[in-house]
CSV table of C-alpha atoms in Angstrom, one decimal:
chain,number,residue,atom,x,y,z
A,219,MET,CA,0.0,0.1,0.0
A,220,LYS,CA,1.0,3.7,-0.4
A,221,GLN,CA,1.9,6.0,2.7
A,222,ALA,CA,3.1,9.6,2.9
A,223,VAL,CA,6.0,10.4,4.7
A,224,PHE,CA,7.4,13.7,5.9
A,225,VAL,CA,11.3,13.2,5.4
A,226,ALA,CA,12.6,16.8,5.6
A,227,PRO,CA,11.4,20.4,5.5
A,228,ARG,CA,9.1,21.0,2.6
A,229,ARG,CA,9.6,17.4,1.4
A,230,VAL,CA,7.1,14.6,1.5
A,231,GLU,CA,7.5,11.2,-0.2
A,232,VAL,CA,5.1,8.5,-0.9
A,233,HIS,CA,6.5,5.1,0.0
A,234,ASP,CA,5.3,1.4,-0.6
A,235,VAL,CA,4.8,-0.3,2.8
A,236,PRO,CA,3.2,-3.6,3.8
A,237,GLU,CA,-0.5,-3.7,4.4
A,238,PRO,CA,-1.3,-3.7,8.1
A,239,ARG,CA,-3.1,-6.8,9.7
A,240,ARG,CA,-6.0,-6.4,11.9
A,241,ALA,CA,-5.8,-7.8,15.5
A,242,ALA,CA,-8.8,-9.2,17.4
A,243,GLN,CA,-10.2,-6.1,18.7
A,244,GLU,CA,-9.1,-3.9,15.9
A,245,VAL,CA,-10.9,-2.4,12.7
A,246,LEU,CA,-9.3,-2.4,9.3
A,247,VAL,CA,-10.4,0.8,7.4
A,248,SER,CA,-9.7,2.2,4.0
A,249,VAL,CA,-8.7,5.9,4.2
A,250,GLY,CA,-11.0,8.0,1.9
A,251,ALA,CA,-9.9,11.4,3.1
A,252,CYS,CA,-7.3,13.0,5.4
A,253,GLY,CA,-7.3,16.7,6.3
A,254,ILE,CA,-4.0,18.6,6.6
A,255,CYS,CA,-3.9,20.3,10.1
A,256,THR,CA,-1.7,23.2,11.1
A,257,TRP,CA,0.5,20.4,12.9
A,258,GLU,CA,1.5,18.7,9.6
A,259,GLN,CA,1.9,22.2,8.1
A,260,ARG,CA,4.4,23.2,10.8
A,261,VAL,CA,6.3,20.1,10.3
A,262,PHE,CA,6.3,20.5,6.6
A,263,ARG,CA,7.6,24.1,6.9
A,264,GLY,CA,10.3,23.0,9.3
A,265,VAL,CA,9.0,24.7,12.3
A,266,ARG,CA,8.6,21.4,14.1
A,267,PRO,CA,11.5,19.3,12.6
A,268,GLU,CA,10.1,15.9,13.4
A,269,TYR,CA,11.4,13.6,10.7
A,270,PRO,CA,10.5,11.1,9.5
A,271,LEU,CA,6.9,11.6,10.3
A,272,LEU,CA,3.9,9.6,9.2
A,273,GLY,CA,1.5,12.5,9.2
A,274,GLY,CA,-2.2,12.8,8.9
A,275,HIS,CA,-4.7,12.5,12.0
A,276,GLU,CA,-7.9,14.0,10.4
A,277,VAL,CA,-9.3,10.8,9.0
A,278,GLY,CA,-12.5,9.8,7.1
A,279,ALA,CA,-12.5,6.2,6.1
A,280,VAL,CA,-14.7,3.2,5.1
A,281,VAL,CA,-14.8,0.1,7.1
A,282,LEU,CA,-13.4,-3.1,5.5
A,283,ASP,CA,-13.3,-5.5,8.4
A,284,ALA,CA,-14.4,-5.3,11.9
A,285,PRO,CA,-15.1,-7.6,14.9
A,286,PRO,CA,-18.9,-8.5,14.7
A,287,SER,CA,-19.2,-7.4,18.3
A,288,THR,CA,-18.7,-3.8,17.5
A,289,GLY,CA,-21.6,-3.3,15.3
A,290,LEU,CA,-19.5,-1.7,12.5
A,291,ARG,CA,-20.6,-2.8,9.0
A,292,SER,CA,-18.4,-3.2,6.0
A,293,GLY,CA,-18.7,-0.2,3.7
A,294,GLU,CA,-19.8,2.1,6.5
A,295,VAL,CA,-18.2,5.7,6.5
A,296,VAL,CA,-16.5,6.5,9.8
A,297,ALA,CA,-14.4,9.1,11.4
A,298,VAL,CA,-11.2,7.7,13.1
A,299,SER,CA,-9.5,9.2,16.2
A,300,LEU,CA,-5.8,8.6,16.0
A,301,LEU,CA,-4.8,10.4,19.2
A,302,PRO,CA,-2.9,8.0,21.4
A,303,ARG,CA,-4.5,7.5,24.9
A,304,CYS,CA,-3.1,5.0,27.4
A,305,GLY,CA,-6.4,4.8,29.3
A,306,ASP,CA,-4.6,4.2,32.7
A,307,CYS,CA,-2.9,7.4,33.8
A,308,PRO,CA,-4.5,9.8,36.2
A,309,PHE,CA,-5.6,12.2,33.4
A,310,CYS,CA,-7.2,9.2,31.4
A,311,ARG,CA,-9.0,8.0,34.4
A,312,ALA,CA,-10.3,11.4,35.1
A,313,GLY,CA,-11.8,11.8,31.7
A,314,ARG,CA,-9.1,14.2,30.5
A,315,SER,CA,-7.5,11.8,28.0
A,316,ASN,CA,-6.5,14.8,25.8
A,317,LEU,CA,-3.7,15.3,28.5
A,318,CYS,CA,-2.7,11.6,28.7
A,319,SER,CA,0.6,11.4,30.7
A,320,TYR,CA,2.0,8.7,28.6
A,321,ALA,CA,1.0,9.6,25.0
A,322,LYS,CA,4.4,10.9,24.0
A,323,SER,CA,6.4,8.8,26.3
A,324,ALA,CA,8.3,5.5,25.7
A,325,GLY,CA,6.1,2.4,26.1
A,326,PRO,CA,3.3,0.6,24.5
A,327,TRP,CA,1.3,3.7,24.0
A,328,ARG,CA,3.8,5.6,22.0
A,329,GLN,CA,3.4,6.2,18.3
A,330,PRO,CA,7.0,7.1,17.4
A,331,GLN,CA,6.3,7.5,13.6
A,332,GLY,CA,3.2,9.4,13.8
A,333,PRO,CA,-0.5,8.8,13.4
A,334,LYS,CA,-0.2,7.5,9.8
A,335,GLY,CA,-3.4,9.0,8.4
A,336,MET,CA,-2.0,9.7,5.0
A,337,SER,CA,-2.0,6.0,4.2
A,338,ASP,CA,-4.2,3.7,2.1
A,339,LEU,CA,-5.1,1.5,5.1
A,340,LEU,CA,-5.2,1.7,8.8
A,341,VAL,CA,-5.9,-0.6,11.7
A,342,VAL,CA,-7.2,1.1,14.8
A,343,PRO,CA,-8.8,0.0,18.1
A,344,HIS,CA,-12.6,-0.3,17.6
A,345,VAL,CA,-13.2,2.2,20.4
A,346,ASP,CA,-11.6,4.9,18.1
A,347,VAL,CA,-14.0,4.3,15.1
A,348,PHE,CA,-17.1,6.5,14.9
A,349,PRO,CA,-19.9,6.2,12.4
A,350,VAL,CA,-21.1,9.5,10.9
A,351,GLY,CA,-24.3,8.4,9.3
A,352,PRO,CA,-25.4,7.2,5.8
A,353,ALA,CA,-25.4,10.6,4.2
A,354,ALA,CA,-21.8,11.6,5.2
A,355,THR,CA,-18.9,11.2,2.9
A,356,CYS,CA,-15.2,10.5,3.9
A,357,GLN,CA,-14.5,14.2,3.6
A,358,ASP,CA,-17.2,14.9,5.9
A,359,ALA,CA,-15.9,12.4,8.3
A,360,ALA,CA,-12.4,13.9,8.0
A,361,LEU,CA,-13.8,17.0,9.7
A,362,VAL,CA,-14.8,15.2,12.8
A,363,GLU,CA,-11.4,15.5,14.5
A,364,PRO,CA,-11.1,19.2,14.2
A,365,THR,CA,-14.7,19.4,15.2
A,366,ALA,CA,-13.9,17.4,18.4
A,367,CYS,CA,-11.2,20.0,19.3
A,368,VAL,CA,-13.8,22.7,18.9
A,369,VAL,CA,-16.1,20.7,21.0
A,370,HIS,CA,-13.5,20.5,23.8
A,371,SER,CA,-12.9,24.2,23.4
A,372,LEU,CA,-16.6,25.2,23.7
A,373,ASP,CA,-16.8,22.9,26.8
A,374,ARG,CA,-13.9,25.0,28.3
A,375,SER,CA,-15.7,28.3,27.6
A,376,GLY,CA,-18.4,27.3,30.1
A,377,CYS,CA,-21.1,28.8,27.8
A,378,ARG,CA,-24.7,27.6,28.1
A,379,PRO,CA,-27.6,28.1,25.5
A,380,GLY,CA,-28.3,31.7,25.0
A,381,ASP,CA,-25.0,32.9,26.0
A,382,LEU,CA,-23.1,35.3,23.9
A,383,LEU,CA,-19.8,34.0,22.6
A,384,ALA,CA,-17.0,35.9,20.7
A,385,VAL,CA,-14.8,34.0,18.4
A,386,PHE,CA,-11.6,35.7,17.3
A,387,GLY,CA,-10.4,34.7,13.9
A,388,LEU,CA,-12.6,33.8,10.8
A,389,GLY,CA,-10.3,31.1,9.3
A,390,PHE,CA,-11.2,27.4,9.2
A,391,THR,CA,-11.2,26.8,13.1
A,392,GLY,CA,-13.1,30.1,13.6
A,393,ALA,CA,-15.7,28.9,11.3
A,394,LEU,CA,-16.0,25.4,13.1
A,395,HIS,CA,-16.3,27.1,16.5
A,396,LEU,CA,-19.1,29.5,15.1
A,397,ALA,CA,-21.1,26.6,13.5
A,398,ALA,CA,-20.7,24.4,16.7
A,399,ALA,CA,-21.6,27.1,19.0
A,400,ARG,CA,-24.8,27.9,17.0
A,401,ALA,CA,-25.6,24.3,17.2
A,402,ARG,CA,-25.5,24.4,21.1
A,403,GLY,CA,-27.8,27.4,21.1
A,404,LEU,CA,-25.2,30.1,21.6
A,405,ARG,CA,-25.5,33.7,20.2
A,406,THR,CA,-22.3,34.4,18.3
A,407,VAL,CA,-20.0,37.3,17.5
A,408,GLY,CA,-17.3,36.5,14.9
A,409,VAL,CA,-14.3,38.8,15.2
A,410,ALA,CA,-12.1,39.3,12.1
A,411,THR,CA,-8.4,39.7,12.7
A,412,ALA,CA,-5.6,41.1,10.5
A,413,ARG,CA,-4.6,37.6,9.5
A,414,ASP,CA,-8.0,36.8,8.1
A,415,ALA,CA,-7.1,38.8,5.0
A,416,ASP,CA,-4.8,35.8,4.1
A,417,GLY,CA,-7.4,33.1,4.6
A,418,ARG,CA,-10.9,33.5,5.6
A,419,ALA,CA,-13.5,30.8,5.7
A,420,PRO,CA,-17.4,31.3,5.1
A,421,VAL,CA,-18.9,31.9,8.5
A,422,GLU,CA,-22.3,32.2,9.9
A,423,ALA,CA,-22.5,34.5,13.0
A,424,ASP,CA,-25.1,36.7,14.4
A,425,VAL,CA,-22.9,39.6,14.3
A,426,VAL,CA,-19.5,39.9,12.4
A,427,VAL,CA,-17.0,42.7,13.7
A,428,GLU,CA,-14.4,43.9,11.0
A,429,PRO,CA,-11.2,45.7,12.0
A,430,ASP,CA,-11.8,49.3,11.9
A,431,GLY,CA,-8.7,50.7,13.4
A,432,ARG,CA,-10.2,51.1,16.9
A,433,ASP,CA,-9.8,49.1,20.0
A,434,PRO,CA,-11.2,45.7,19.1
A,435,ALA,CA,-13.0,45.4,22.5
A,436,ARG,CA,-14.7,48.6,21.9
A,437,SER,CA,-15.8,47.8,18.4
A,438,ILE,CA,-17.4,44.4,19.8
A,439,ARG,CA,-19.2,46.2,22.7
A,440,ASP,CA,-20.6,48.8,20.1
A,441,ALA,CA,-21.7,46.0,17.8
A,442,VAL,CA,-23.6,43.9,20.3
A,443,GLY,CA,-24.4,46.5,22.9
A,444,SER,CA,-22.8,44.5,25.8
A,445,GLU,CA,-19.9,42.4,26.9
A,446,VAL,CA,-19.8,38.7,26.1
A,447,ALA,CA,-20.0,35.6,28.3
A,448,ALA,CA,-16.9,34.0,26.9
A,449,ALA,CA,-14.4,34.4,24.1
A,450,VAL,CA,-12.3,32.0,22.1
A,451,VAL,CA,-9.1,33.0,20.3
A,452,THR,CA,-8.4,31.0,17.1
A,453,ARG,CA,-6.4,33.7,15.5
A,454,GLY,CA,-4.7,37.1,16.1
A,455,GLY,CA,-2.2,36.3,18.9
A,456,ILE,CA,-1.6,38.6,21.7
A,457,ALA,CA,-3.8,41.4,20.4
A,458,SER,CA,-6.8,39.0,20.2
A,459,ILE,CA,-6.1,37.6,23.7
A,460,GLU,CA,-5.8,41.2,25.2
A,461,ALA,CA,-9.1,42.2,23.5
A,462,ALA,CA,-11.0,39.1,24.5
A,463,LEU,CA,-9.9,39.7,28.2
A,464,GLU,CA,-11.3,43.1,28.0
A,465,VAL,CA,-14.7,42.3,26.4
A,466,VAL,CA,-15.7,39.4,28.5
A,467,GLY,CA,-18.1,40.1,31.3
A,468,LEU,CA,-17.9,39.2,35.1
A,469,GLY,CA,-17.1,35.6,35.5
A,470,GLY,CA,-16.3,35.2,31.8
A,471,GLN,CA,-13.7,32.9,30.2
A,472,VAL,CA,-11.3,33.4,27.5
A,473,VAL,CA,-10.2,30.2,25.8
A,474,LEU,CA,-6.9,30.2,24.0
A,475,PHE,CA,-7.3,27.8,21.2
A,476,GLU,CA,-4.6,29.2,18.8
A,477,SER,CA,-1.0,28.0,19.1
A,478,VAL,CA,1.1,31.0,20.2
A,479,ALA,CA,4.8,31.6,20.3
A,480,PRO,CA,6.4,31.0,23.6
A,481,SER,CA,7.6,33.8,26.0
A,482,VAL,CA,5.5,36.5,24.2
A,483,PRO,CA,4.6,39.3,26.8
A,484,LEU,CA,1.0,39.7,27.6
A,485,ASP,CA,-0.5,43.0,29.0
A,486,LEU,CA,-2.9,41.9,31.7
A,487,ASN,CA,-5.4,44.0,33.6
A,488,LEU,CA,-4.9,42.1,36.7
A,489,PRO,CA,-7.3,44.1,38.9
A,490,ARG,CA,-10.1,43.4,36.4
A,491,LEU,CA,-9.2,39.6,36.2
A,492,ARG,CA,-9.3,39.5,40.0
A,493,SER,CA,-12.4,41.4,40.8
A,494,GLY,CA,-14.3,40.1,37.9
A,495,GLU,CA,-13.2,36.5,38.3
A,496,ILE,CA,-12.3,36.3,34.8
A,497,MET,CA,-10.3,33.2,33.7
A,498,LEU,CA,-7.8,32.9,30.8
A,499,THR,CA,-7.4,29.0,30.0
A,500,GLY,CA,-6.3,26.9,27.2
A,501,SER,CA,-7.7,24.2,25.1
A,502,VAL,CA,-5.8,21.3,23.6
A,503,SER,CA,-7.0,18.4,21.4
A,504,HIS,CA,-10.0,16.3,22.5
A,505,THR,CA,-11.2,13.5,24.7
A,506,ARG,CA,-12.9,10.3,23.4
A,507,GLU,CA,-16.2,11.8,24.6
A,508,ASP,CA,-15.6,15.1,22.5
A,509,PHE,CA,-14.8,13.0,19.4
A,510,ALA,CA,-18.3,11.1,19.8
A,511,ALA,CA,-20.0,14.4,20.3
A,512,ALA,CA,-18.3,15.8,17.1
A,513,ALA,CA,-19.2,12.7,15.0
A,514,ALA,CA,-22.9,13.4,16.0
A,515,LEU,CA,-22.6,17.0,15.0
A,516,VAL,CA,-21.3,16.1,11.7
A,517,ALA,CA,-23.8,13.3,11.2
A,518,SER,CA,-26.6,15.8,11.9
A,519,GLY,CA,-25.4,18.4,9.3
A,520,ALA,CA,-24.9,21.1,11.9
A,521,VAL,CA,-21.3,21.5,10.6
A,522,PRO,CA,-21.3,23.0,7.1
A,523,THR,CA,-18.6,20.7,5.9
A,524,GLU,CA,-19.0,21.7,2.2
A,525,GLY,CA,-17.9,25.1,2.7
A,526,LEU,CA,-14.9,24.2,4.9
A,527,VAL,CA,-13.1,22.0,2.5
A,528,GLY,CA,-10.8,23.5,-0.2
A,529,ARG,CA,-8.9,21.5,-2.7
A,530,ALA,CA,-8.3,17.8,-2.6
A,531,PHE,CA,-5.3,15.8,-3.8
A,532,ASP,CA,-4.6,12.2,-4.6
A,533,LEU,CA,-2.1,10.6,-2.1
A,534,ALA,CA,0.5,10.4,-4.9
A,535,ASP,CA,0.4,14.2,-4.9
A,536,ALA,CA,1.0,14.7,-1.2
A,537,GLN,CA,3.8,17.1,-1.8
A,538,GLN,CA,1.6,19.4,-3.9
A,539,ALA,CA,-1.1,19.1,-1.4
A,540,MET,CA,1.2,20.4,1.5
A,541,LEU,CA,2.4,23.3,-0.6
A,542,HIS,CA,-1.3,24.2,-1.2
A,543,ALA,CA,-2.3,23.9,2.4
A,544,VAL,CA,0.3,26.2,3.8
A,545,THR,CA,-0.8,28.9,1.3
A,546,HIS,CA,-4.3,28.5,1.6
A,547,PRO,CA,-5.3,28.3,5.2
A,548,GLY,CA,-8.9,29.5,5.0
A,549,ARG,CA,-10.4,26.0,4.2
A,550,ARG,CA,-9.1,22.4,4.8
A,551,THR,CA,-6.9,20.9,2.1
A,552,MET,CA,-7.5,17.2,1.9
A,553,VAL,CA,-5.4,14.3,0.7
A,554,LEU,CA,-7.5,11.4,-0.7
A,555,PRO,CA,-5.7,7.9,-0.3
A,556,ARG,CA,-8.7,6.0,-1.6
A,557,PRO,CA,-11.3,8.5,-2.8
A,558,ARG,CA,-14.8,7.5,-2.0
């Protein structure tokens, strides 16, 4: 079978490798689509020199063979979670498997070569395979993984139906946040950032705030007539974080979803954070429960998958797919090992 390997900065090769064999409690799937995440993009650009890497972790696939006890059917379209979880560390036992203590350590849980999503075939534990309904395509299913990260982020925000949520950044993950938030019954404010000029996704929000040269927090207040219950930062770096901390109301949460550079100074209004009990927190990856919730969202049609997917490339053209992904960040670029 074919498998894409990141071998050096800006260099991906497609190798012939033996087909995997399914163990007793595993599922054999044919990978129909694999989204290219910002992690793979950073490896490709040399920002994270993790070579060789068998990249790809946003996978939509078709079941080829599964244990009868799983209820999975041959030919069924599924999303596949490739995040390693040991299931036994304190975080996994506490339901926070996204922080698994052993996911990147030596031992039976480690995946030293990467998740391998850019492959023709995969074998995965049956608990990591999630049906997405009869109407979904593999490209739809490949959006379950990033949607799971968004589900986790929204949980971290503490928002309840009717609350007003501001989402900073109108790229791919910003659009996913807005769609998932609306599905939860939240009112939404999409806040455009300077970076959105380089790659903007189609978004649906109750209010969209464009950069106008003023303080972003003031622009948001003027647009919605109030502060917001919570904010999620998907783009814009320090400027977005500082504006989010100023626009959330008493008891509000600011969720840092965007990967930011280390040791960047942040101007905090500490008296306001203390007296208003305002919290700045992070959100990383997803739990298995988040993944199941995301699969249900995609199956329901609540996530507008068609507008979030850009170009798709055959696995043989993985190099061109990566070059396209790093220059077109507004929509998800897909690699199609076995198109379905």
